[in-house]
mmCIF file of C-alpha atoms and ligand atoms in Angstrom:
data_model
loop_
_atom_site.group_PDB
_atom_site.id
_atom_site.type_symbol
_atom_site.label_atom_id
_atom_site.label_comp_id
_atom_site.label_asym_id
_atom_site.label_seq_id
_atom_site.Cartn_x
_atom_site.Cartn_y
_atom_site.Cartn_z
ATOM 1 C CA UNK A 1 237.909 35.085 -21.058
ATOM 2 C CA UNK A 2 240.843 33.819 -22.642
ATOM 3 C CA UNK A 3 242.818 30.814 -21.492
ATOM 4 C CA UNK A 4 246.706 30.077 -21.152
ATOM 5 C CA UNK A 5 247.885 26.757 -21.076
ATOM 6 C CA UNK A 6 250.818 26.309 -18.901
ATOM 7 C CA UNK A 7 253.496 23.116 -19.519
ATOM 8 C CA UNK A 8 254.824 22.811 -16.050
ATOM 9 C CA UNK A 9 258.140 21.286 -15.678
ATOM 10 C CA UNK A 10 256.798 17.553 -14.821
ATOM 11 C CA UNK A 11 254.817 17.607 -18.250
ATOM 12 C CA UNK A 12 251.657 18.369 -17.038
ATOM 13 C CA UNK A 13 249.046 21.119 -18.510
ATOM 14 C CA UNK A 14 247.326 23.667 -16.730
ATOM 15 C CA UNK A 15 244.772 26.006 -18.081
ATOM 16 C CA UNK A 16 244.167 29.162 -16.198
ATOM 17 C CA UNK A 17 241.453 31.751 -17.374
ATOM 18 C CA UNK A 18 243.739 35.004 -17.941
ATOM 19 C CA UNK A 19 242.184 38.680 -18.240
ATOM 20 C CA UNK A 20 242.718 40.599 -21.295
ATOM 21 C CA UNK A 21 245.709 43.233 -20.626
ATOM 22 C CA UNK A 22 247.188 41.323 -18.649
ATOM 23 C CA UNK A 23 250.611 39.597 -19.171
ATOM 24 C CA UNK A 24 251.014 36.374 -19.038
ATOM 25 C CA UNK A 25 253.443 36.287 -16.354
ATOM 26 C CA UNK A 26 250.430 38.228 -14.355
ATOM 27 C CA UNK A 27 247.992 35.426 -14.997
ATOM 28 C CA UNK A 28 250.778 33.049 -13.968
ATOM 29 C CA UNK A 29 251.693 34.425 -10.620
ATOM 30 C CA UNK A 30 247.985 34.972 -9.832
ATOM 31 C CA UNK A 31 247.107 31.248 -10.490
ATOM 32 C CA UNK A 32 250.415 30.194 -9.045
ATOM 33 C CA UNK A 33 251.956 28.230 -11.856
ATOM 34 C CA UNK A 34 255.405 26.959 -10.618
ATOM 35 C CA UNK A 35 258.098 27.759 -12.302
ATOM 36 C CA UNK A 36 257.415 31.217 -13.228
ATOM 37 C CA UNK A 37 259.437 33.091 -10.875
ATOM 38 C CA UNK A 38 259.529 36.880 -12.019
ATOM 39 C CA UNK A 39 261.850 38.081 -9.649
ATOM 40 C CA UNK A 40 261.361 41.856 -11.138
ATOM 41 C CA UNK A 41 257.909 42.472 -10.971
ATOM 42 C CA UNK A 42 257.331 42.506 -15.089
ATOM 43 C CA UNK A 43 259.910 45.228 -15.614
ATOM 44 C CA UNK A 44 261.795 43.786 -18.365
ATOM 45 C CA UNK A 45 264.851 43.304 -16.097
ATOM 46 C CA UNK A 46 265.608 39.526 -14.668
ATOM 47 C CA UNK A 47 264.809 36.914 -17.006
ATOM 48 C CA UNK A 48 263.144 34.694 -14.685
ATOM 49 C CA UNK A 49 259.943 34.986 -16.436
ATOM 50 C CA UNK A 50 261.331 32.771 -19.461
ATOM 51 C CA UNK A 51 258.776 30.463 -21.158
ATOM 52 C CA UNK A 52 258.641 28.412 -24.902
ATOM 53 C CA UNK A 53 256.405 30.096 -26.901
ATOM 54 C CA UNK A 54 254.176 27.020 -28.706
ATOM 55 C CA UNK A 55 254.863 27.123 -32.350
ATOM 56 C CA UNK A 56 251.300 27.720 -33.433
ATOM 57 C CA UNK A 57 251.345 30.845 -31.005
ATOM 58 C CA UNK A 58 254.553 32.182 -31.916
ATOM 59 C CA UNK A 59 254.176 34.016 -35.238
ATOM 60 C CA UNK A 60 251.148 35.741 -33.658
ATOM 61 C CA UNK A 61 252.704 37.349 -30.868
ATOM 62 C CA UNK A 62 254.450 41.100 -31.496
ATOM 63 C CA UNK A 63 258.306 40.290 -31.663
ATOM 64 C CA UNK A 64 260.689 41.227 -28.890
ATOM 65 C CA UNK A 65 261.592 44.751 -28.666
ATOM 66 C CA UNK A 66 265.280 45.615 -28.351
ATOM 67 C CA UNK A 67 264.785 45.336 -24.221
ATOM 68 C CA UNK A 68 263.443 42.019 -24.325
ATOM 69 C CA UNK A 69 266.103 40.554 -27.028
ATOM 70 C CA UNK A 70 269.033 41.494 -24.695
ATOM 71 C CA UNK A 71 267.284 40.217 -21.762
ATOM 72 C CA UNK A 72 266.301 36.857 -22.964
ATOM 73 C CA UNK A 73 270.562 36.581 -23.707
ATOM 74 C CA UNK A 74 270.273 36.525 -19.628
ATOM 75 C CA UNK A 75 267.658 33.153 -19.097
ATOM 76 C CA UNK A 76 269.004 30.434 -16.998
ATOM 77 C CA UNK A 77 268.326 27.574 -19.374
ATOM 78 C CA UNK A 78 269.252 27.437 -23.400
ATOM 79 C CA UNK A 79 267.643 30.280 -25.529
ATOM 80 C CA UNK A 80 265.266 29.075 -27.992
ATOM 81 C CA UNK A 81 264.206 30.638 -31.000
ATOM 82 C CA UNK A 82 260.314 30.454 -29.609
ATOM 83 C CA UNK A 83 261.986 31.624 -26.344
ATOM 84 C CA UNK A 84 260.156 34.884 -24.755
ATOM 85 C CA UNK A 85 259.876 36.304 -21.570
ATOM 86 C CA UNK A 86 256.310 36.062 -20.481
ATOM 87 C CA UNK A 87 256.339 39.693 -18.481
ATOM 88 C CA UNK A 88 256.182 40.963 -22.400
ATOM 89 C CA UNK A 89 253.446 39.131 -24.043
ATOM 90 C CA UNK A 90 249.877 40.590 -23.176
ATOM 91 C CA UNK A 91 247.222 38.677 -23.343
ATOM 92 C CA UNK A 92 244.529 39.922 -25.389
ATOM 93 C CA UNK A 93 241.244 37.626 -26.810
ATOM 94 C CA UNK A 94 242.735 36.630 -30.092
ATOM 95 C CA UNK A 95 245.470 34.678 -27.927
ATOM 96 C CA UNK A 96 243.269 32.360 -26.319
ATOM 97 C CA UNK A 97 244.410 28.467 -25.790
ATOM 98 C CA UNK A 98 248.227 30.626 -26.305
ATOM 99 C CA UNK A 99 249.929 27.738 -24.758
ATOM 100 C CA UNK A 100 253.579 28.019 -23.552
ATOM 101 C CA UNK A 101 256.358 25.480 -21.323
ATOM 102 C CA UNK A 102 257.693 26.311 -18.031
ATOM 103 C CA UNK A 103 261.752 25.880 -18.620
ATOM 104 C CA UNK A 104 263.403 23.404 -16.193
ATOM 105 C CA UNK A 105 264.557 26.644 -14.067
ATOM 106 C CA UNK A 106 264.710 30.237 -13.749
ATOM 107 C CA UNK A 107 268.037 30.855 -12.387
HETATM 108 S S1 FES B 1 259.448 39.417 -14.695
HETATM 109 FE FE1 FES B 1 261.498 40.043 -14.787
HETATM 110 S S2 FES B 1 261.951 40.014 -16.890
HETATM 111 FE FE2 FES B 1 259.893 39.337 -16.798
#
């Protein structure tokens, strides 16, 4: 099973088994990491799923689709260039250890 590694806001690290298919907003909400809030449901339209993408991960992800670009214009904290919203990135085997930082909020 492959594991994300969540930066929570206080600098701390938390690894939570995830399920292949599954976003990783989905494998946050079910382990309740904080500061994930997804106040959409995964449907591309609220931002509040924002996390840093971890260099080493980044290249390896598919980029943003057209939906996603204009959305992440919409997080609450500065837009990074590793910026993505987590409701978009599925988890599949290859991404395991995919580690990725909670901003300091969501709205
Ligand atoms: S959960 Fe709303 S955009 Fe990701």
């Amino acid at each position: 099973m492959p594991q994300i590694h969540f930066i929570l806001k206080d600098g701390s690290t938390r690894a939570v088994e995830a399920t292949a298919g599954h976003s990783v907003m989905e494998t946050a909400i079910r382990a309740n990491v904080r500061g994930i809030d997804a106040e959409c449901g995964g449907s591309c339209a609220c931002a509040t799923c924002h996390v840093y993408v971890d260099d080493a991960f980044f290249d390896r992800l598919d980029p943003p689709d057209e939906e996603e670009a204009e959305m992440l214009d919409e997080v609450a904290v500065d837009r990074e260039p590793n910026s993505r919203l987590s409701c978009q990135i599925v988890v599949t085997a290859e991404l395991d250890g995919l580690t990725v930082r909670v901003p300091q909020r969501q709205a």
